[in-house]
Amino acid sequence: EAGVAQSPRYKIIEKRQSVAFWCNPISGHATLYWYQQILGQGPKLLIQFQNNGVVDDSQLPKDRFSAERLKGVDSTLKIQPAKLEDSAVYLCASSPRWASTDTQYFGPGTRLTVL
Amino acid sequence: QKEVEQNSGPLSVPEGAIASLNCTYSDRVSQSFFWYRQYSGKSPELIMSIYSNGDKEDGRFTAQLNKASQYVSLLIRDSQPSDSATYLCAVMKGGGADGLTFGKGTHLIIQP
């Protein structure tokens, strides 16, 4: 079974530029998550999708971040405009259903550096 | 008070000894608890999950949960150098309505 795929793996941009990340979850997984992990911190949930609907986006900085999950499969996370403090690893995870006992499987992440 | 707290370490343990990692959480409605291992530059990987009070063993790993004390721990027996990593404690409130809330992680070093 293929794991969670993410691209690009690395991205370097200047502040005020825009950037987009792509995630392809494990086939058949209904729930998709985007986390932000700043160096030295644990991952922080940004947004959670159940199929193609948003379940929780309370920690997403909506003035600059946006995300969508088309047709309940792939997802994109966009930052526009980027700030220095957005430098982090952006992790996508998926789980089979929407249950507290489900394992969340993480992709390799996209490391963003904002200069 | 932070939602999930862990000692950031580093925690240094001799090879073959027992490594003990601890985590406390603030939200009493939390129902599901997870330990993830994260190697430097890699993504988190699930080690153990625990949902009810008591101990849960899987190979060299034992997770312990005490909901009354809001405390979760992970024991690693016969520690190996390959166990050197950051261990993240994660909590889910339950019902599937939430993502995971992570602690900062404990950096574990197994000394050969």
PDB file of C-alpha atoms in Angstrom:
ATOM      1  CA  GLU A   1       0.000   0.000   0.000  1.00  0.00           C
ATOM      2  CA  ALA A   2       1.423   3.343  -1.019  1.00  0.00           C
ATOM      3  CA  GLY A   3       1.846   5.903   1.732  1.00  0.00           C
ATOM      4  CA  VAL A   4       0.889   9.554   1.885  1.00  0.00           C
ATOM      5  CA  ALA A   5       2.590  11.483  -0.903  1.00  0.00           C
ATOM      6  CA  GLN A   6       3.583  15.132  -0.683  1.00  0.00           C
ATOM      7  CA  SER A   7       5.265  17.542  -3.029  1.00  0.00           C
ATOM      8  CA  PRO A   8       7.456  19.434  -3.262  1.00  0.00           C
ATOM      9  CA  ARG A   9       9.786  18.106  -0.565  1.00  0.00           C
ATOM     10  CA  TYR A  10      11.613  21.410  -0.205  1.00  0.00           C
ATOM     11  CA  LYS A  11      10.715  24.978  -1.077  1.00  0.00           C
ATOM     12  CA  ILE A  12      12.585  28.240  -0.560  1.00  0.00           C
ATOM     13  CA  ILE A  13      10.770  31.519  -1.152  1.00  0.00           C
ATOM     14  CA  GLU A  14      11.082  35.137  -0.166  1.00  0.00           C
ATOM     15  CA  LYS A  15       8.649  36.776   2.210  1.00  0.00           C
ATOM     16  CA  ARG A  16       5.466  38.073   0.626  1.00  0.00           C
ATOM     17  CA  GLN A  17       5.637  35.436  -2.114  1.00  0.00           C
ATOM     18  CA  SER A  18       3.024  32.717  -2.433  1.00  0.00           C
ATOM     19  CA  VAL A  19       3.520  28.955  -2.246  1.00  0.00           C
ATOM     20  CA  ALA A  20       1.399  25.840  -2.606  1.00  0.00           C
ATOM     21  CA  PHE A  21       1.826  22.326  -1.281  1.00  0.00           C
ATOM     22  CA  TRP A  22       0.182  19.172  -2.577  1.00  0.00           C
ATOM     23  CA  CYS A  23      -0.882  16.026  -0.735  1.00  0.00           C
ATOM     24  CA  ASN A  24      -2.188  12.696  -1.979  1.00  0.00           C
ATOM     25  CA  PRO A  25      -3.497  10.580   0.920  1.00  0.00           C
ATOM     26  CA  ILE A  26      -3.503   6.810   1.218  1.00  0.00           C
ATOM     27  CA  SER A  27      -6.088   5.378  -1.165  1.00  0.00           C
ATOM     28  CA  GLY A  28      -9.515   5.175   0.417  1.00  0.00           C
ATOM     29  CA  HIS A  29      -8.700   7.295   3.442  1.00  0.00           C
ATOM     30  CA  ALA A  30     -11.581   9.604   4.242  1.00  0.00           C
ATOM     31  CA  THR A  31      -9.879  11.995   6.628  1.00  0.00           C
ATOM     32  CA  LEU A  32      -6.994  14.276   5.709  1.00  0.00           C
ATOM     33  CA  TYR A  33      -5.024  16.582   7.976  1.00  0.00           C
ATOM     34  CA  TRP A  34      -2.494  19.348   7.451  1.00  0.00           C
ATOM     35  CA  TYR A  35      -0.049  20.019  10.279  1.00  0.00           C
ATOM     36  CA  GLN A  36       2.642  22.667  10.670  1.00  0.00           C
ATOM     37  CA  GLN A  37       5.809  21.666  12.525  1.00  0.00           C
ATOM     38  CA  ILE A  38       8.162  24.467  13.475  1.00  0.00           C
ATOM     39  CA  LEU A  39      11.696  23.412  14.386  1.00  0.00           C
ATOM     40  CA  GLY A  40      11.842  22.122  17.959  1.00  0.00           C
ATOM     41  CA  GLN A  41       8.055  21.899  18.296  1.00  0.00           C
ATOM     42  CA  GLY A  42       5.485  19.186  17.888  1.00  0.00           C
ATOM     43  CA  PRO A  43       3.173  19.291  14.867  1.00  0.00           C
ATOM     44  CA  LYS A  44       0.242  21.694  15.111  1.00  0.00           C
ATOM     45  CA  LEU A  45      -3.022  20.954  13.357  1.00  0.00           C
ATOM     46  CA  LEU A  46      -3.936  23.539  10.718  1.00  0.00           C
ATOM     47  CA  ILE A  47      -6.960  21.989   9.053  1.00  0.00           C
ATOM     48  CA  GLN A  48      -8.851  18.713   8.927  1.00  0.00           C
ATOM     49  CA  PHE A  49     -11.027  17.416   6.084  1.00  0.00           C
ATOM     50  CA  GLN A  50     -13.595  14.652   6.193  1.00  0.00           C
ATOM     51  CA  ASN A  51     -13.977  13.619   2.560  1.00  0.00           C
ATOM     52  CA  ASN A  52     -14.120  17.039   0.859  1.00  0.00           C
ATOM     53  CA  GLY A  53     -15.650  18.955   3.768  1.00  0.00           C
ATOM     54  CA  VAL A  54     -13.765  20.977   6.384  1.00  0.00           C
ATOM     55  CA  VAL A  55     -14.152  19.568   9.905  1.00  0.00           C
ATOM     56  CA  ASP A  56     -11.785  21.881  11.795  1.00  0.00           C
ATOM     57  CA  ASP A  57      -9.859  24.917  10.583  1.00  0.00           C
ATOM     58  CA  SER A  58      -9.784  26.815  13.865  1.00  0.00           C
ATOM     59  CA  GLN A  59      -5.976  27.087  13.889  1.00  0.00           C
ATOM     60  CA  LEU A  60      -5.571  28.004  10.225  1.00  0.00           C
ATOM     61  CA  PRO A  61      -4.440  31.637   9.766  1.00  0.00           C
ATOM     62  CA  LYS A  62      -7.153  32.359   7.280  1.00  0.00           C
ATOM     63  CA  ASP A  63      -5.831  35.769   6.292  1.00  0.00           C
ATOM     64  CA  ARG A  64      -2.943  34.062   4.500  1.00  0.00           C
ATOM     65  CA  PHE A  65      -3.519  30.305   4.476  1.00  0.00           C
ATOM     66  CA  SER A  66      -6.093  28.434   2.426  1.00  0.00           C
ATOM     67  CA  ALA A  67      -6.684  24.755   1.741  1.00  0.00           C
ATOM     68  CA  GLU A  68      -8.974  22.645  -0.338  1.00  0.00           C
ATOM     69  CA  ARG A  69      -9.598  18.984  -0.963  1.00  0.00           C
ATOM     70  CA  LEU A  70     -11.004  18.417  -4.388  1.00  0.00           C
ATOM     71  CA  LYS A  71     -13.292  15.413  -4.869  1.00  0.00           C
ATOM     72  CA  GLY A  72     -12.351  14.145  -1.426  1.00  0.00           C
ATOM     73  CA  VAL A  73      -8.931  12.888  -2.529  1.00  0.00           C
ATOM     74  CA  ASP A  74      -5.945  15.191  -3.159  1.00  0.00           C
ATOM     75  CA  SER A  75      -5.475  18.361  -1.168  1.00  0.00           C
ATOM     76  CA  THR A  76      -3.560  21.589  -1.606  1.00  0.00           C
ATOM     77  CA  LEU A  77      -2.433  24.039   1.058  1.00  0.00           C
ATOM     78  CA  LYS A  78      -1.571  27.576  -0.026  1.00  0.00           C
ATOM     79  CA  ILE A  79       0.171  30.434   1.731  1.00  0.00           C
ATOM     80  CA  GLN A  80      -0.221  33.942   0.313  1.00  0.00           C
ATOM     81  CA  PRO A  81       1.668  36.059   1.240  1.00  0.00           C
ATOM     82  CA  ALA A  82       4.292  34.152   3.178  1.00  0.00           C
ATOM     83  CA  LYS A  83       5.924  35.511   6.320  1.00  0.00           C
ATOM     84  CA  LEU A  84       9.237  34.616   7.909  1.00  0.00           C
ATOM     85  CA  GLU A  85       7.435  32.788  10.720  1.00  0.00           C
ATOM     86  CA  ASP A  86       5.869  30.400   8.201  1.00  0.00           C
ATOM     87  CA  SER A  87       9.213  28.624   7.872  1.00  0.00           C
ATOM     88  CA  ALA A  88       8.378  25.089   8.975  1.00  0.00           C
ATOM     89  CA  VAL A  89       7.715  21.572   7.795  1.00  0.00           C
ATOM     90  CA  TYR A  90       4.182  21.093   6.506  1.00  0.00           C
ATOM     91  CA  LEU A  91       2.966  17.573   7.152  1.00  0.00           C
ATOM     92  CA  CYS A  92      -0.010  15.941   5.546  1.00  0.00           C
ATOM     93  CA  ALA A  93      -1.617  12.956   7.266  1.00  0.00           C
ATOM     94  CA  SER A  94      -4.551  10.717   6.492  1.00  0.00           C
ATOM     95  CA  SER A  95      -6.668   8.217   8.385  1.00  0.00           C
ATOM     96  CA  PRO A  96      -9.221   5.676   7.191  1.00  0.00           C
ATOM     97  CA  ARG A  97     -12.354   7.047   8.801  1.00  0.00           C
ATOM     98  CA  TRP A  98     -13.255   9.689  11.369  1.00  0.00           C
ATOM     99  CA  ALA A  99     -12.762   7.788  14.601  1.00  0.00           C
ATOM    100  CA  SER A 100     -10.642   8.476  17.643  1.00  0.00           C
ATOM    101  CA  THR A 101      -9.017   5.053  17.363  1.00  0.00           C
ATOM    102  CA  ASP A 102      -7.818   5.563  13.797  1.00  0.00           C
ATOM    103  CA  THR A 103      -4.117   5.764  13.151  1.00  0.00           C
ATOM    104  CA  GLN A 104      -2.967   8.887  11.364  1.00  0.00           C
ATOM    105  CA  TYR A 105      -0.317   8.161   8.748  1.00  0.00           C
ATOM    106  CA  PHE A 106       2.039  10.997   7.938  1.00  0.00           C
ATOM    107  CA  GLY A 107       3.611  11.912   4.631  1.00  0.00           C
ATOM    108  CA  PRO A 108       7.281  12.899   4.325  1.00  0.00           C
ATOM    109  CA  GLY A 109       6.477  16.600   4.663  1.00  0.00           C
ATOM    110  CA  THR A 110       7.389  19.751   2.755  1.00  0.00           C
ATOM    111  CA  ARG A 111      10.149  21.848   4.293  1.00  0.00           C
ATOM    112  CA  LEU A 112       9.446  25.534   3.655  1.00  0.00           C
ATOM    113  CA  THR A 113      12.073  28.203   4.159  1.00  0.00           C
ATOM    114  CA  VAL A 114      10.945  31.821   3.933  1.00  0.00           C
ATOM    115  CA  LEU A 115      13.789  34.319   3.474  1.00  0.00           C
TER     116      LEU A 115
ATOM    117  CA  GLN B   1      -1.015  25.604  30.952  1.00  0.00           C
ATOM    118  CA  LYS B   2       0.016  23.866  27.737  1.00  0.00           C
ATOM    119  CA  GLU B   3      -2.364  21.190  26.511  1.00  0.00           C
ATOM    120  CA  VAL B   4       0.259  18.447  26.234  1.00  0.00           C
ATOM    121  CA  GLU B   5       3.515  18.724  28.143  1.00  0.00           C
ATOM    122  CA  GLN B   6       6.693  16.733  27.789  1.00  0.00           C
ATOM    123  CA  ASN B   7      10.201  17.195  29.075  1.00  0.00           C
ATOM    124  CA  SER B   8      12.178  18.199  25.982  1.00  0.00           C
ATOM    125  CA  GLY B   9      15.345  16.461  27.210  1.00  0.00           C
ATOM    126  CA  PRO B  10      17.717  15.321  25.993  1.00  0.00           C
ATOM    127  CA  LEU B  11      17.202  12.113  27.933  1.00  0.00           C
ATOM    128  CA  SER B  12      20.325   9.996  27.839  1.00  0.00           C
ATOM    129  CA  VAL B  13      20.005   6.264  28.568  1.00  0.00           C
ATOM    130  CA  PRO B  14      22.651   3.514  28.334  1.00  0.00           C
ATOM    131  CA  GLU B  15      22.147   0.804  25.758  1.00  0.00           C
ATOM    132  CA  GLY B  16      20.173  -2.105  27.195  1.00  0.00           C
ATOM    133  CA  ALA B  17      18.532  -0.018  29.937  1.00  0.00           C
ATOM    134  CA  ILE B  18      14.899   1.050  30.236  1.00  0.00           C
ATOM    135  CA  ALA B  19      13.994   4.462  28.817  1.00  0.00           C
ATOM    136  CA  SER B  20      11.031   6.149  30.499  1.00  0.00           C
ATOM    137  CA  LEU B  21       9.222   8.967  28.705  1.00  0.00           C
ATOM    138  CA  ASN B  22       6.462  10.974  30.337  1.00  0.00           C
ATOM    139  CA  CYS B  23       3.627  13.181  29.195  1.00  0.00           C
ATOM    140  CA  THR B  24       0.826  15.097  30.910  1.00  0.00           C
ATOM    141  CA  TYR B  25      -2.269  16.561  29.314  1.00  0.00           C
ATOM    142  CA  SER B  26      -4.700  19.220  30.451  1.00  0.00           C
ATOM    143  CA  ASP B  27      -8.022  18.360  28.794  1.00  0.00           C
ATOM    144  CA  ARG B  28      -9.927  15.796  30.850  1.00  0.00           C
ATOM    145  CA  VAL B  29     -12.206  14.879  27.940  1.00  0.00           C
ATOM    146  CA  SER B  30      -9.250  13.443  26.014  1.00  0.00           C
ATOM    147  CA  GLN B  31      -9.909   9.845  25.088  1.00  0.00           C
ATOM    148  CA  SER B  32      -7.122   8.624  22.812  1.00  0.00           C
ATOM    149  CA  PHE B  33      -3.402   8.792  23.388  1.00  0.00           C
ATOM    150  CA  PHE B  34      -0.550   8.124  21.010  1.00  0.00           C
ATOM    151  CA  TRP B  35       3.213   7.933  21.026  1.00  0.00           C
ATOM    152  CA  TYR B  36       4.991   8.831  17.797  1.00  0.00           C
ATOM    153  CA  ARG B  37       8.676   8.462  17.065  1.00  0.00           C
ATOM    154  CA  GLN B  38      10.361  11.040  14.847  1.00  0.00           C
ATOM    155  CA  TYR B  39      13.875  10.683  13.513  1.00  0.00           C
ATOM    156  CA  SER B  40      15.674  13.881  12.544  1.00  0.00           C
ATOM    157  CA  GLY B  41      14.421  15.123   9.185  1.00  0.00           C
ATOM    158  CA  LYS B  42      11.705  12.481   8.987  1.00  0.00           C
ATOM    159  CA  SER B  43       7.973  12.463   9.608  1.00  0.00           C
ATOM    160  CA  PRO B  44       6.316  11.077  12.769  1.00  0.00           C
ATOM    161  CA  GLU B  45       5.735   7.325  12.926  1.00  0.00           C
ATOM    162  CA  LEU B  46       3.189   5.738  15.281  1.00  0.00           C
ATOM    163  CA  ILE B  47       4.722   3.573  18.010  1.00  0.00           C
ATOM    164  CA  MET B  48       1.852   2.949  20.394  1.00  0.00           C
ATOM    165  CA  SER B  49      -1.753   3.922  20.974  1.00  0.00           C
ATOM    166  CA  ILE B  50      -3.667   3.548  24.241  1.00  0.00           C
ATOM    167  CA  TYR B  51      -7.292   4.287  25.055  1.00  0.00           C
ATOM    168  CA  SER B  52      -8.019   2.886  28.531  1.00  0.00           C
ATOM    169  CA  ASN B  53      -6.340   3.080  31.905  1.00  0.00           C
ATOM    170  CA  GLY B  54      -3.523   0.669  32.577  1.00  0.00           C
ATOM    171  CA  ASP B  55      -0.666  -0.770  30.598  1.00  0.00           C
ATOM    172  CA  LYS B  56      -0.422  -1.823  26.974  1.00  0.00           C
ATOM    173  CA  GLU B  57       2.592  -3.785  25.791  1.00  0.00           C
ATOM    174  CA  ASP B  58       3.925  -4.256  22.262  1.00  0.00           C
ATOM    175  CA  GLY B  59       7.317  -5.878  22.001  1.00  0.00           C
ATOM    176  CA  ARG B  60       9.875  -3.734  23.794  1.00  0.00           C
ATOM    177  CA  PHE B  61       7.379  -0.873  24.216  1.00  0.00           C
ATOM    178  CA  THR B  62       4.869  -0.382  27.036  1.00  0.00           C
ATOM    179  CA  ALA B  63       2.424   2.507  27.152  1.00  0.00           C
ATOM    180  CA  GLN B  64       0.826   3.441  30.469  1.00  0.00           C
ATOM    181  CA  LEU B  65      -2.248   5.608  30.932  1.00  0.00           C
ATOM    182  CA  ASN B  66      -3.678   7.134  34.096  1.00  0.00           C
ATOM    183  CA  LYS B  67      -6.664   9.304  33.230  1.00  0.00           C
ATOM    184  CA  ALA B  68      -7.229  10.385  36.837  1.00  0.00           C
ATOM    185  CA  SER B  69      -3.737  11.872  36.942  1.00  0.00           C
ATOM    186  CA  GLN B  70      -3.895  12.925  33.249  1.00  0.00           C
ATOM    187  CA  TYR B  71      -0.621  11.149  32.684  1.00  0.00           C
ATOM    188  CA  VAL B  72       0.720   9.000  29.861  1.00  0.00           C
ATOM    189  CA  SER B  73       4.087   7.295  29.720  1.00  0.00           C
ATOM    190  CA  LEU B  74       6.124   5.166  27.354  1.00  0.00           C
ATOM    191  CA  LEU B  75       8.676   2.626  28.508  1.00  0.00           C
ATOM    192  CA  ILE B  76      11.266   1.249  26.109  1.00  0.00           C
ATOM    193  CA  ARG B  77      12.969  -1.908  27.381  1.00  0.00           C
ATOM    194  CA  ASP B  78      16.385  -3.089  26.230  1.00  0.00           C
ATOM    195  CA  SER B  79      17.050   0.284  24.608  1.00  0.00           C
ATOM    196  CA  GLN B  80      18.972   0.193  21.342  1.00  0.00           C
ATOM    197  CA  PRO B  81      20.959   2.963  19.614  1.00  0.00           C
ATOM    198  CA  SER B  82      18.309   2.849  16.860  1.00  0.00           C
ATOM    199  CA  ASP B  83      15.776   4.046  19.446  1.00  0.00           C
ATOM    200  CA  SER B  84      17.545   7.417  19.534  1.00  0.00           C
ATOM    201  CA  ALA B  85      14.942   9.855  18.245  1.00  0.00           C
ATOM    202  CA  THR B  86      12.385  12.410  19.381  1.00  0.00           C
ATOM    203  CA  TYR B  87       9.282  10.874  20.946  1.00  0.00           C
ATOM    204  CA  LEU B  88       6.076  12.846  20.541  1.00  0.00           C
ATOM    205  CA  CYS B  89       3.104  12.396  22.829  1.00  0.00           C
ATOM    206  CA  ALA B  90      -0.210  13.119  21.100  1.00  0.00           C
ATOM    207  CA  VAL B  91      -3.740  13.372  22.417  1.00  0.00           C
ATOM    208  CA  MET B  92      -7.113  13.247  20.710  1.00  0.00           C
ATOM    209  CA  LYS B  93     -10.299  14.420  22.382  1.00  0.00           C
ATOM    210  CA  GLY B  94     -12.373  11.674  20.889  1.00  0.00           C
ATOM    211  CA  GLY B  95     -15.316  11.234  18.586  1.00  0.00           C
ATOM    212  CA  GLY B  96     -13.043  11.756  15.636  1.00  0.00           C
ATOM    213  CA  ALA B  97     -13.861  15.453  15.664  1.00  0.00           C
ATOM    214  CA  ASP B  98     -10.340  16.591  16.377  1.00  0.00           C
ATOM    215  CA  GLY B  99      -6.898  16.200  14.984  1.00  0.00           C
ATOM    216  CA  LEU B 100      -4.028  15.334  17.258  1.00  0.00           C
ATOM    217  CA  THR B 101      -2.613  17.738  19.825  1.00  0.00           C
ATOM    218  CA  PHE B 102       1.097  17.084  20.177  1.00  0.00           C
ATOM    219  CA  GLY B 103       3.614  17.852  22.876  1.00  0.00           C
ATOM    220  CA  LYS B 104       6.979  19.318  21.953  1.00  0.00           C
ATOM    221  CA  GLY B 105       8.607  15.909  22.129  1.00  0.00           C
ATOM    222  CA  THR B 106      11.380  14.355  24.208  1.00  0.00           C
ATOM    223  CA  HIS B 107      14.752  13.878  22.558  1.00  0.00           C
ATOM    224  CA  LEU B 108      16.039  10.438  23.553  1.00  0.00           C
ATOM    225  CA  ILE B 109      19.678   9.453  23.178  1.00  0.00           C
ATOM    226  CA  ILE B 110      20.729   5.837  23.670  1.00  0.00           C
ATOM    227  CA  GLN B 111      24.397   5.664  24.530  1.00  0.00           C
ATOM    228  CA  PRO B 112      26.228   2.576  23.128  1.00  0.00           C
TER     229      PRO B 112
END
